[in-house]
mmCIF file of N, CA and C and ligand atoms in Angstrom:
data_model
loop_
_atom_site.group_PDB
_atom_site.id
_atom_site.type_symbol
_atom_site.label_atom_id
_atom_site.label_comp_id
_atom_site.label_asym_id
_atom_site.label_seq_id
_atom_site.Cartn_x
_atom_site.Cartn_y
_atom_site.Cartn_z
ATOM 1 N N MET H 1 0.842 -1.203 0.000
ATOM 2 C CA MET H 1 0.000 0.000 0.000
ATOM 3 C C MET H 1 0.876 1.252 0.000
ATOM 4 N N LYS H 2 0.443 2.246 -0.787
ATOM 5 C CA LYS H 2 1.209 3.502 -0.859
ATOM 6 C C LYS H 2 0.396 4.649 -0.262
ATOM 7 N N ILE H 3 0.990 5.337 0.698
ATOM 8 C CA ILE H 3 0.298 6.460 1.353
ATOM 9 C C ILE H 3 1.105 7.739 1.169
ATOM 10 N N LEU H 4 0.386 8.796 0.821
ATOM 11 C CA LEU H 4 0.989 10.128 0.716
ATOM 12 C C LEU H 4 0.580 10.944 1.943
ATOM 13 N N VAL H 5 1.571 11.482 2.657
ATOM 14 C CA VAL H 5 1.294 12.352 3.812
ATOM 15 C C VAL H 5 1.611 13.785 3.403
ATOM 16 N N LEU H 6 0.590 14.632 3.444
ATOM 17 C CA LEU H 6 0.756 16.034 3.033
ATOM 18 C C LEU H 6 0.633 16.957 4.237
ATOM 19 N N ASN H 7 1.573 17.870 4.358
ATOM 20 C CA ASN H 7 1.536 18.864 5.430
ATOM 21 C C ASN H 7 1.588 20.261 4.839
ATOM 22 N N GLY H 8 0.691 21.121 5.311
ATOM 23 C CA GLY H 8 0.583 22.481 4.797
ATOM 24 C C GLY H 8 1.483 23.477 5.524
ATOM 25 N N PRO H 9 1.165 24.760 5.362
ATOM 26 C CA PRO H 9 2.045 25.842 5.807
ATOM 27 C C PRO H 9 2.348 25.861 7.297
ATOM 28 N N ASN H 10 3.602 26.167 7.578
ATOM 29 C CA ASN H 10 4.120 26.374 8.943
ATOM 30 C C ASN H 10 4.289 25.089 9.753
ATOM 31 N N LEU H 11 3.901 23.957 9.189
ATOM 32 C CA LEU H 11 4.098 22.705 9.939
ATOM 33 C C LEU H 11 5.575 22.320 9.978
ATOM 34 N N ASN H 12 6.355 22.857 9.034
ATOM 35 C CA ASN H 12 7.810 22.649 9.098
ATOM 36 C C ASN H 12 8.420 23.394 10.296
ATOM 37 N N PHE H 13 7.628 24.244 10.949
ATOM 38 C CA PHE H 13 8.094 24.984 12.140
ATOM 39 C C PHE H 13 7.610 24.343 13.441
ATOM 40 N N LEU H 14 7.144 23.105 13.354
ATOM 41 C CA LEU H 14 6.730 22.416 14.586
ATOM 42 C C LEU H 14 7.892 22.400 15.573
ATOM 43 N N GLY H 15 7.570 22.579 16.844
ATOM 44 C CA GLY H 15 8.620 22.635 17.870
ATOM 45 C C GLY H 15 9.063 24.061 18.136
ATOM 46 N N ILE H 16 8.898 24.922 17.122
ATOM 47 C CA ILE H 16 9.266 26.344 17.246
ATOM 48 C C ILE H 16 7.989 27.168 17.391
ATOM 49 N N ARG H 17 6.998 26.850 16.540
ATOM 50 C CA ARG H 17 5.764 27.651 16.515
ATOM 51 C C ARG H 17 4.856 27.280 17.702
ATOM 52 N N GLU H 18 4.379 28.281 18.394
ATOM 53 C CA GLU H 18 3.358 28.127 19.441
ATOM 54 C C GLU H 18 3.382 26.754 20.142
ATOM 55 N N PRO H 19 4.478 26.459 20.873
ATOM 56 C CA PRO H 19 4.576 25.132 21.500
ATOM 57 C C PRO H 19 3.447 24.837 22.488
ATOM 58 N N GLY H 20 2.837 25.895 23.040
ATOM 59 C CA GLY H 20 1.709 25.693 23.950
ATOM 60 C C GLY H 20 0.507 25.074 23.243
ATOM 61 N N ILE H 21 0.433 25.265 21.926
ATOM 62 C CA ILE H 21 -0.691 24.718 21.146
ATOM 63 C C ILE H 21 -0.282 23.435 20.409
ATOM 64 N N TYR H 22 0.909 23.487 19.779
ATOM 65 C CA TYR H 22 1.295 22.370 18.904
ATOM 66 C C TYR H 22 2.307 21.416 19.533
ATOM 67 N N GLY H 23 2.782 21.743 20.744
ATOM 68 C CA GLY H 23 3.723 20.861 21.426
ATOM 69 C C GLY H 23 5.173 21.178 21.096
ATOM 70 N N LYS H 24 6.053 20.461 21.764
ATOM 71 C CA LYS H 24 7.492 20.717 21.624
ATOM 72 C C LYS H 24 8.149 19.824 20.586
ATOM 73 N N ASN H 25 7.419 18.825 20.109
ATOM 74 C CA ASN H 25 8.006 17.937 19.098
ATOM 75 C C ASN H 25 8.239 18.707 17.805
ATOM 76 N N THR H 26 9.358 18.382 17.156
ATOM 77 C CA THR H 26 9.743 19.109 15.941
ATOM 78 C C THR H 26 9.208 18.400 14.697
ATOM 79 N N PHE H 27 9.386 19.073 13.564
ATOM 80 C CA PHE H 27 8.987 18.471 12.285
ATOM 81 C C PHE H 27 9.819 17.210 12.034
ATOM 82 N N ALA H 28 11.091 17.255 12.446
ATOM 83 C CA ALA H 28 11.959 16.068 12.296
ATOM 84 C C ALA H 28 11.396 14.902 13.113
ATOM 85 N N ASP H 29 10.848 15.202 14.294
ATOM 86 C CA ASP H 29 10.217 14.147 15.109
ATOM 87 C C ASP H 29 9.027 13.546 14.355
ATOM 88 N N LEU H 30 8.250 14.417 13.697
ATOM 89 C CA LEU H 30 7.105 13.927 12.932
ATOM 90 C C LEU H 30 7.577 13.006 11.800
ATOM 91 N N LEU H 31 8.628 13.425 11.102
ATOM 92 C CA LEU H 31 9.135 12.604 9.990
ATOM 93 C C LEU H 31 9.592 11.238 10.507
ATOM 94 N N ARG H 32 10.207 11.235 11.692
ATOM 95 C CA ARG H 32 10.667 9.974 12.306
ATOM 96 C C ARG H 32 9.453 9.074 12.617
ATOM 97 N N LEU H 33 8.420 9.680 13.200
ATOM 98 C CA LEU H 33 7.200 8.904 13.523
ATOM 99 C C LEU H 33 6.596 8.294 12.251
ATOM 100 N N LEU H 34 6.582 9.082 11.159
ATOM 101 C CA LEU H 34 6.010 8.581 9.901
ATOM 102 C C LEU H 34 6.830 7.411 9.374
ATOM 103 N N GLU H 35 8.154 7.589 9.429
ATOM 104 C CA GLU H 35 9.056 6.534 8.930
ATOM 105 C C GLU H 35 8.880 5.240 9.727
ATOM 106 N N GLU H 36 8.849 5.389 11.061
ATOM 107 C CA GLU H 36 8.695 4.218 11.948
ATOM 108 C C GLU H 36 7.364 3.510 11.677
ATOM 109 N N THR H 37 6.302 4.303 11.526
ATOM 110 C CA THR H 37 4.971 3.724 11.291
ATOM 111 C C THR H 37 4.949 2.975 9.967
ATOM 112 N N ALA H 38 5.513 3.602 8.940
ATOM 113 C CA ALA H 38 5.522 2.975 7.614
ATOM 114 C C ALA H 38 6.276 1.649 7.664
ATOM 115 N N LYS H 39 7.399 1.639 8.366
ATOM 116 C CA LYS H 39 8.211 0.425 8.460
ATOM 117 C C LYS H 39 7.428 -0.670 9.207
ATOM 118 N N ALA H 40 6.860 -0.291 10.353
ATOM 119 C CA ALA H 40 6.134 -1.269 11.180
ATOM 120 C C ALA H 40 4.928 -1.839 10.432
ATOM 121 N N GLU H 41 4.279 -1.017 9.615
ATOM 122 C CA GLU H 41 3.046 -1.439 8.936
ATOM 123 C C GLU H 41 3.292 -1.919 7.509
ATOM 124 N N GLN H 42 4.557 -1.923 7.112
ATOM 125 C CA GLN H 42 4.934 -2.326 5.740
ATOM 126 C C GLN H 42 4.161 -1.537 4.677
ATOM 127 N N ILE H 43 4.250 -0.230 4.853
ATOM 128 C CA ILE H 43 3.580 0.703 3.946
ATOM 129 C C ILE H 43 4.647 1.528 3.247
ATOM 130 N N GLU H 44 4.438 1.799 1.974
ATOM 131 C CA GLU H 44 5.326 2.719 1.264
ATOM 132 C C GLU H 44 4.779 4.130 1.498
ATOM 133 N N LEU H 45 5.570 4.982 2.111
ATOM 134 C CA LEU H 45 5.057 6.295 2.514
ATOM 135 C C LEU H 45 5.874 7.414 1.855
ATOM 136 N N ILE H 46 5.151 8.352 1.275
ATOM 137 C CA ILE H 46 5.790 9.531 0.683
ATOM 138 C C ILE H 46 5.311 10.739 1.474
ATOM 139 N N GLN H 47 6.234 11.565 1.906
ATOM 140 C CA GLN H 47 5.894 12.733 2.713
ATOM 141 C C GLN H 47 6.186 13.991 1.910
ATOM 142 N N TYR H 48 5.290 14.974 2.011
ATOM 143 C CA TYR H 48 5.520 16.248 1.313
ATOM 144 C C TYR H 48 4.973 17.390 2.149
ATOM 145 N N GLN H 49 5.787 18.405 2.357
ATOM 146 C CA GLN H 49 5.342 19.615 3.085
ATOM 147 C C GLN H 49 5.536 20.814 2.180
ATOM 148 N N SER H 50 4.535 21.703 2.166
ATOM 149 C CA SER H 50 4.700 22.951 1.418
ATOM 150 C C SER H 50 3.962 24.089 2.107
ATOM 151 N N ASN H 51 4.500 25.269 1.945
ATOM 152 C CA ASN H 51 3.839 26.471 2.459
ATOM 153 C C ASN H 51 2.928 27.099 1.397
ATOM 154 N N HIS H 52 2.811 26.426 0.233
ATOM 155 C CA HIS H 52 2.108 27.019 -0.908
ATOM 156 C C HIS H 52 0.917 26.150 -1.331
ATOM 157 N N GLU H 53 -0.228 26.790 -1.422
ATOM 158 C CA GLU H 53 -1.471 26.075 -1.738
ATOM 159 C C GLU H 53 -1.384 25.304 -3.065
ATOM 160 N N GLY H 54 -0.886 25.979 -4.112
ATOM 161 C CA GLY H 54 -0.820 25.350 -5.443
ATOM 162 C C GLY H 54 0.087 24.123 -5.448
ATOM 163 N N ASP H 55 1.152 24.158 -4.661
ATOM 164 C CA ASP H 55 2.053 22.993 -4.581
ATOM 165 C C ASP H 55 1.310 21.789 -4.001
ATOM 166 N N LEU H 56 0.459 22.065 -3.013
ATOM 167 C CA LEU H 56 -0.305 20.969 -2.394
ATOM 168 C C LEU H 56 -1.321 20.407 -3.397
ATOM 169 N N VAL H 57 -1.948 21.306 -4.174
ATOM 170 C CA VAL H 57 -2.877 20.864 -5.231
ATOM 171 C C VAL H 57 -2.118 20.019 -6.257
ATOM 172 N N ASP H 58 -0.932 20.486 -6.670
ATOM 173 C CA ASP H 58 -0.119 19.733 -7.650
ATOM 174 C C ASP H 58 0.202 18.339 -7.127
ATOM 175 N N LYS H 59 0.551 18.253 -5.838
ATOM 176 C CA LYS H 59 0.940 16.952 -5.276
ATOM 177 C C LYS H 59 -0.265 16.007 -5.211
ATOM 178 N N ILE H 60 -1.440 16.546 -4.902
ATOM 179 C CA ILE H 60 -2.648 15.713 -4.873
ATOM 180 C C ILE H 60 -2.937 15.187 -6.290
ATOM 181 N N GLN H 61 -2.791 16.062 -7.284
ATOM 182 C CA GLN H 61 -3.013 15.621 -8.666
ATOM 183 C C GLN H 61 -1.982 14.576 -9.083
ATOM 184 N N TRP H 62 -0.733 14.780 -8.641
ATOM 185 C CA TRP H 62 0.339 13.821 -8.946
ATOM 186 C C TRP H 62 -0.010 12.439 -8.419
ATOM 187 N N ALA H 63 -0.718 12.405 -7.265
ATOM 188 C CA ALA H 63 -1.023 11.140 -6.595
ATOM 189 C C ALA H 63 -1.994 10.263 -7.395
ATOM 190 N N TYR H 64 -2.732 10.884 -8.316
ATOM 191 C CA TYR H 64 -3.761 10.149 -9.068
ATOM 192 C C TYR H 64 -3.156 8.935 -9.796
ATOM 193 N N GLY H 65 -3.700 7.766 -9.532
ATOM 194 C CA GLY H 65 -3.221 6.547 -10.199
ATOM 195 C C GLY H 65 -1.968 5.957 -9.583
ATOM 196 N N LYS H 66 -1.397 6.630 -8.571
ATOM 197 C CA LYS H 66 -0.142 6.142 -7.985
ATOM 198 C C LYS H 66 -0.280 5.814 -6.504
ATOM 199 N N ILE H 67 -1.246 6.456 -5.826
ATOM 200 C CA ILE H 67 -1.306 6.430 -4.357
ATOM 201 C C ILE H 67 -2.650 5.844 -3.918
ATOM 202 N N ASP H 68 -2.627 5.043 -2.837
ATOM 203 C CA ASP H 68 -3.848 4.385 -2.368
ATOM 204 C C ASP H 68 -4.576 5.156 -1.263
ATOM 205 N N GLY H 69 -3.854 6.036 -0.574
ATOM 206 C CA GLY H 69 -4.481 6.787 0.511
ATOM 207 C C GLY H 69 -3.697 8.055 0.820
ATOM 208 N N ILE H 70 -4.417 9.101 1.240
ATOM 209 C CA ILE H 70 -3.775 10.383 1.557
ATOM 210 C C ILE H 70 -4.068 10.743 3.007
ATOM 211 N N VAL H 71 -3.025 11.128 3.732
ATOM 212 C CA VAL H 71 -3.172 11.736 5.060
ATOM 213 C C VAL H 71 -2.829 13.203 4.860
ATOM 214 N N ILE H 72 -3.736 14.093 5.230
ATOM 215 C CA ILE H 72 -3.473 15.515 4.968
ATOM 216 C C ILE H 72 -3.743 16.383 6.188
ATOM 217 N N ASN H 73 -2.743 17.184 6.534
ATOM 218 C CA ASN H 73 -2.956 18.288 7.476
ATOM 219 C C ASN H 73 -2.778 19.562 6.647
ATOM 220 N N PRO H 74 -3.877 20.141 6.187
ATOM 221 C CA PRO H 74 -3.768 21.319 5.315
ATOM 222 C C PRO H 74 -3.362 22.587 6.080
ATOM 223 N N ALA H 75 -3.242 22.475 7.418
ATOM 224 C CA ALA H 75 -2.875 23.614 8.281
ATOM 225 C C ALA H 75 -3.830 24.780 8.027
ATOM 226 N N ALA H 76 -3.318 26.002 7.849
ATOM 227 C CA ALA H 76 -4.220 27.153 7.708
ATOM 228 C C ALA H 76 -5.115 27.053 6.473
ATOM 229 N N TYR H 77 -4.668 26.301 5.447
ATOM 230 C CA TYR H 77 -5.502 26.146 4.244
ATOM 231 C C TYR H 77 -6.775 25.336 4.521
ATOM 232 N N THR H 78 -6.786 24.656 5.666
ATOM 233 C CA THR H 78 -8.000 23.945 6.092
ATOM 234 C C THR H 78 -9.202 24.869 6.009
ATOM 235 N N HIS H 79 -8.990 26.101 6.476
ATOM 236 C CA HIS H 79 -10.116 27.005 6.715
ATOM 237 C C HIS H 79 -10.418 27.917 5.527
ATOM 238 N N THR H 80 -9.658 27.744 4.442
ATOM 239 C CA THR H 80 -9.845 28.648 3.293
ATOM 240 C C THR H 80 -9.883 27.955 1.934
ATOM 241 N N SER H 81 -9.338 26.737 1.837
ATOM 242 C CA SER H 81 -8.997 26.244 0.497
ATOM 243 C C SER H 81 -10.040 25.354 -0.171
ATOM 244 N N VAL H 82 -10.811 25.981 -1.047
ATOM 245 C CA VAL H 82 -11.705 25.217 -1.915
ATOM 246 C C VAL H 82 -10.873 24.479 -2.962
ATOM 247 N N ALA H 83 -9.696 25.031 -3.307
ATOM 248 C CA ALA H 83 -8.827 24.391 -4.312
ATOM 249 C C ALA H 83 -8.340 23.026 -3.822
ATOM 250 N N ILE H 84 -7.974 22.927 -2.549
ATOM 251 C CA ILE H 84 -7.522 21.628 -2.014
ATOM 252 C C ILE H 84 -8.712 20.672 -1.913
ATOM 253 N N LEU H 85 -9.864 21.179 -1.497
ATOM 254 C CA LEU H 85 -11.088 20.352 -1.488
ATOM 255 C C LEU H 85 -11.348 19.793 -2.886
ATOM 256 N N ASP H 86 -11.320 20.646 -3.896
ATOM 257 C CA ASP H 86 -11.630 20.203 -5.261
ATOM 258 C C ASP H 86 -10.604 19.200 -5.768
ATOM 259 N N ALA H 87 -9.330 19.393 -5.399
ATOM 260 C CA ALA H 87 -8.276 18.456 -5.831
ATOM 261 C C ALA H 87 -8.519 17.078 -5.221
ATOM 262 N N LEU H 88 -8.867 17.041 -3.932
ATOM 263 C CA LEU H 88 -9.142 15.748 -3.278
ATOM 264 C C LEU H 88 -10.345 15.067 -3.931
ATOM 265 N N LYS H 89 -11.373 15.866 -4.261
ATOM 266 C CA LYS H 89 -12.549 15.293 -4.923
ATOM 267 C C LYS H 89 -12.184 14.799 -6.322
ATOM 268 N N ALA H 90 -11.311 15.541 -7.002
ATOM 269 C CA ALA H 90 -10.945 15.203 -8.384
ATOM 270 C C ALA H 90 -10.256 13.848 -8.467
ATOM 271 N N VAL H 91 -9.367 13.559 -7.516
ATOM 272 C CA VAL H 91 -8.602 12.308 -7.601
ATOM 273 C C VAL H 91 -9.334 11.132 -6.960
ATOM 274 N N SER H 92 -10.309 11.416 -6.105
ATOM 275 C CA SER H 92 -11.092 10.358 -5.430
ATOM 276 C C SER H 92 -10.221 9.333 -4.710
ATOM 277 N N ILE H 93 -9.161 9.766 -4.083
ATOM 278 C CA ILE H 93 -8.314 8.864 -3.295
ATOM 279 C C ILE H 93 -8.779 8.975 -1.839
ATOM 280 N N PRO H 94 -9.002 7.833 -1.151
ATOM 281 C CA PRO H 94 -9.428 7.918 0.258
ATOM 282 C C PRO H 94 -8.460 8.785 1.068
ATOM 283 N N ALA H 95 -9.021 9.738 1.812
ATOM 284 C CA ALA H 95 -8.159 10.685 2.539
ATOM 285 C C ALA H 95 -8.628 10.819 3.987
ATOM 286 N N VAL H 96 -7.654 11.025 4.868
ATOM 287 C CA VAL H 96 -7.942 11.310 6.279
ATOM 288 C C VAL H 96 -7.292 12.644 6.619
ATOM 289 N N GLU H 97 -8.066 13.510 7.258
ATOM 290 C CA GLU H 97 -7.576 14.836 7.662
ATOM 291 C C GLU H 97 -7.053 14.742 9.104
ATOM 292 N N VAL H 98 -5.895 15.351 9.334
ATOM 293 C CA VAL H 98 -5.305 15.355 10.680
ATOM 294 C C VAL H 98 -5.062 16.795 11.124
ATOM 295 N N HIS H 99 -5.389 17.085 12.382
ATOM 296 C CA HIS H 99 -4.985 18.336 13.015
ATOM 297 C C HIS H 99 -4.323 18.008 14.341
ATOM 298 N N ILE H 100 -3.168 18.584 14.555
ATOM 299 C CA ILE H 100 -2.410 18.317 15.780
ATOM 300 C C ILE H 100 -3.176 18.862 16.983
ATOM 301 N N SER H 101 -3.693 20.076 16.832
ATOM 302 C CA SER H 101 -4.442 20.712 17.921
ATOM 303 C C SER H 101 -5.925 20.360 17.801
ATOM 304 N N ASP H 102 -6.663 20.619 18.878
ATOM 305 C CA ASP H 102 -8.107 20.404 18.831
ATOM 306 C C ASP H 102 -8.760 21.668 18.279
ATOM 307 N N VAL H 103 -8.893 21.713 16.967
ATOM 308 C CA VAL H 103 -9.405 22.923 16.314
ATOM 309 C C VAL H 103 -10.811 23.307 16.806
ATOM 310 N N ASP H 104 -11.577 22.311 17.253
ATOM 311 C CA ASP H 104 -12.943 22.583 17.742
ATOM 312 C C ASP H 104 -12.942 23.489 18.965
ATOM 313 N N ALA H 105 -11.846 23.441 19.719
ATOM 314 C CA ALA H 105 -11.783 24.208 20.966
ATOM 315 C C ALA H 105 -11.074 25.554 20.752
ATOM 316 N N ARG H 106 -10.857 25.926 19.484
ATOM 317 C CA ARG H 106 -10.108 27.163 19.205
ATOM 318 C C ARG H 106 -11.017 28.243 18.593
ATOM 319 N N GLU H 107 -10.425 29.184 17.857
ATOM 320 C CA GLU H 107 -11.193 30.324 17.342
ATOM 321 C C GLU H 107 -12.310 29.869 16.390
ATOM 322 N N PRO H 108 -13.381 30.656 16.304
ATOM 323 C CA PRO H 108 -14.490 30.296 15.398
ATOM 324 C C PRO H 108 -14.036 30.097 13.948
ATOM 325 N N PHE H 109 -13.037 30.869 13.471
ATOM 326 C CA PHE H 109 -12.637 30.714 12.065
ATOM 327 C C PHE H 109 -11.977 29.365 11.795
ATOM 328 N N ARG H 110 -11.595 28.644 12.853
ATOM 329 C CA ARG H 110 -10.998 27.315 12.659
ATOM 330 C C ARG H 110 -12.052 26.205 12.660
ATOM 331 N N GLN H 111 -13.310 26.568 12.786
ATOM 332 C CA GLN H 111 -14.361 25.542 12.886
ATOM 333 C C GLN H 111 -14.753 24.967 11.530
ATOM 334 N N ILE H 112 -14.421 25.691 10.459
ATOM 335 C CA ILE H 112 -14.761 25.168 9.126
ATOM 336 C C ILE H 112 -13.539 24.505 8.498
ATOM 337 N N SER H 113 -13.767 23.348 7.886
ATOM 338 C CA SER H 113 -12.699 22.700 7.100
ATOM 339 C C SER H 113 -13.242 22.393 5.715
ATOM 340 N N TYR H 114 -12.681 23.049 4.704
ATOM 341 C CA TYR H 114 -13.073 22.743 3.323
ATOM 342 C C TYR H 114 -12.520 21.392 2.873
ATOM 343 N N PRO H 115 -11.181 21.130 2.997
ATOM 344 C CA PRO H 115 -10.670 19.822 2.564
ATOM 345 C C PRO H 115 -11.334 18.665 3.313
ATOM 346 N N GLY H 116 -11.728 18.924 4.570
ATOM 347 C CA GLY H 116 -12.356 17.878 5.378
ATOM 348 C C GLY H 116 -13.633 17.342 4.745
ATOM 349 N N LEU H 117 -14.279 18.153 3.895
ATOM 350 C CA LEU H 117 -15.514 17.717 3.244
ATOM 351 C C LEU H 117 -15.272 16.563 2.271
ATOM 352 N N ALA H 118 -13.994 16.399 1.870
ATOM 353 C CA ALA H 118 -13.659 15.306 0.938
ATOM 354 C C ALA H 118 -12.905 14.180 1.650
ATOM 355 N N CYS H 119 -12.873 14.223 2.986
ATOM 356 C CA CYS H 119 -12.117 13.210 3.735
ATOM 357 C C CYS H 119 -13.051 12.204 4.402
ATOM 358 N N GLU H 120 -12.577 10.986 4.536
ATOM 359 C CA GLU H 120 -13.345 9.905 5.181
ATOM 360 C C GLU H 120 -13.479 10.149 6.678
ATOM 361 N N LYS H 121 -12.450 10.815 7.229
ATOM 362 C CA LYS H 121 -12.373 10.919 8.682
ATOM 363 C C LYS H 121 -11.482 12.106 9.026
ATOM 364 N N THR H 122 -11.749 12.721 10.199
ATOM 365 C CA THR H 122 -10.885 13.792 10.699
ATOM 366 C C THR H 122 -10.412 13.414 12.100
ATOM 367 N N ILE H 123 -9.108 13.535 12.324
ATOM 368 C CA ILE H 123 -8.539 13.258 13.650
ATOM 369 C C ILE H 123 -7.981 14.581 14.159
ATOM 370 N N LYS H 124 -8.483 15.052 15.298
ATOM 371 C CA LYS H 124 -8.025 16.345 15.814
ATOM 372 C C LYS H 124 -7.658 16.257 17.278
ATOM 373 N N GLY H 125 -6.597 16.987 17.636
ATOM 374 C CA GLY H 125 -6.241 17.115 19.044
ATOM 375 C C GLY H 125 -5.477 15.937 19.620
ATOM 376 N N HIS H 126 -4.977 15.042 18.776
ATOM 377 C CA HIS H 126 -4.206 13.890 19.262
ATOM 378 C C HIS H 126 -2.702 14.092 19.090
ATOM 379 N N GLY H 127 -2.294 15.337 18.802
ATOM 380 C CA GLY H 127 -0.867 15.606 18.613
ATOM 381 C C GLY H 127 -0.324 14.846 17.409
ATOM 382 N N LEU H 128 0.978 14.546 17.433
ATOM 383 C CA LEU H 128 1.590 13.851 16.291
ATOM 384 C C LEU H 128 1.033 12.434 16.134
ATOM 385 N N GLU H 129 0.555 11.844 17.231
ATOM 386 C CA GLU H 129 -0.018 10.489 17.175
ATOM 387 C C GLU H 129 -1.179 10.402 16.184
ATOM 388 N N GLY H 130 -1.836 11.542 15.949
ATOM 389 C CA GLY H 130 -2.955 11.573 15.009
ATOM 390 C C GLY H 130 -2.550 11.083 13.624
ATOM 391 N N TYR H 131 -1.294 11.336 13.240
ATOM 392 C CA TYR H 131 -0.829 10.891 11.915
ATOM 393 C C TYR H 131 -0.756 9.366 11.874
ATOM 394 N N ARG H 132 -0.265 8.770 12.990
ATOM 395 C CA ARG H 132 -0.192 7.309 13.034
ATOM 396 C C ARG H 132 -1.609 6.710 12.946
ATOM 397 N N GLU H 133 -2.529 7.317 13.700
ATOM 398 C CA GLU H 133 -3.920 6.833 13.673
ATOM 399 C C GLU H 133 -4.504 6.903 12.255
ATOM 400 N N ALA H 134 -4.190 7.981 11.555
ATOM 401 C CA ALA H 134 -4.712 8.164 10.189
ATOM 402 C C ALA H 134 -4.148 7.092 9.259
ATOM 403 N N ILE H 135 -2.863 6.805 9.391
ATOM 404 C CA ILE H 135 -2.235 5.776 8.541
ATOM 405 C C ILE H 135 -2.870 4.410 8.837
ATOM 406 N N LEU H 136 -3.050 4.109 10.130
ATOM 407 C CA LEU H 136 -3.638 2.816 10.504
ATOM 408 C C LEU H 136 -5.067 2.701 9.987
ATOM 409 N N TYR H 137 -5.816 3.805 10.023
ATOM 410 C CA TYR H 137 -7.195 3.803 9.521
ATOM 411 C C TYR H 137 -7.209 3.471 8.020
ATOM 412 N N LEU H 138 -6.321 4.142 7.275
ATOM 413 C CA LEU H 138 -6.277 3.901 5.823
ATOM 414 C C LEU H 138 -5.872 2.459 5.529
ATOM 415 N N LYS H 139 -4.903 1.958 6.318
ATOM 416 C CA LYS H 139 -4.460 0.568 6.100
ATOM 417 C C LYS H 139 -5.621 -0.388 6.365
ATOM 418 N N GLU H 140 -6.303 -0.173 7.485
ATOM 419 C CA GLU H 140 -7.392 -1.072 7.872
ATOM 420 C C GLU H 140 -8.514 -1.089 6.830
ATOM 421 N N HIS H 141 -8.826 0.089 6.272
ATOM 422 C CA HIS H 141 -9.980 0.180 5.388
ATOM 423 C C HIS H 141 -9.660 0.036 3.906
ATOM 424 N N TYR H 142 -8.423 0.330 3.508
ATOM 425 C CA TYR H 142 -8.162 0.402 2.064
ATOM 426 C C TYR H 142 -6.982 -0.411 1.553
ATOM 427 N N ALA H 143 -6.268 -1.140 2.456
ATOM 428 C CA ALA H 143 -5.138 -1.946 1.949
ATOM 429 C C ALA H 143 -5.705 -3.081 1.108
ATOM 430 N N SER H 144 -5.088 -3.336 -0.052
ATOM 431 C CA SER H 144 -5.631 -4.415 -0.900
ATOM 432 C C SER H 144 -4.780 -5.677 -0.739
HETATM 433 C C1 DQA F 201 -3.549 22.852 12.384
HETATM 434 C C2 DQA F 201 -4.720 23.735 12.846
HETATM 435 C C3 DQA F 201 -4.896 24.923 11.908
HETATM 436 O O1 DQA F 201 -5.971 25.723 12.338
HETATM 437 C C4 DQA F 201 -3.648 25.765 11.885
HETATM 438 O O2 DQA F 201 -3.776 26.816 10.951
HETATM 439 C C5 DQA F 201 -2.405 24.985 11.640
HETATM 440 C C6 DQA F 201 -2.267 23.646 12.225
HETATM 441 C C7 DQA F 201 -3.268 21.717 13.398
HETATM 442 O O3 DQA F 201 -2.560 20.789 13.014
HETATM 443 O O4 DQA F 201 -3.727 21.767 14.549
HETATM 444 O O5 DQA F 201 -1.454 25.469 11.023
HETATM 445 O O6 DQA F 201 -3.906 22.247 11.164
#
């Protein structure tokens, strides 16, 4: 099974940005967790982070015909991006949305998720572990 993990803007600053909200673990820690999970679950995992909306759309389109499942934390684009929503709908690849923080308990503008409308499931507030949960969910439901 091949899984694409997509991370949006400022997630490369994990460990530096607002540690009270996102924790002290760094982006390198996240990459390590992804690698370990992929190895343990015998999954081929491709990771991509970008601060640019169009790059994330390009990567979703690239995944068409190549990838079996997408884990996506669109970060701030969660609350604005119809383009990412449309890209996920266009490729029809099973996707799980992850948020490190519990967005439900934060500002009202974080209550809407456009990409989430095209996702099978949303995991929020579980920290970096949420990514592992998302990978396991995709494996359980979509591994052939
Ligand atoms: C986030 C939540 C978003 O509201 C925020 O813009 C982020 C990170 C999270 O993982 O909790 O950048 O997606």
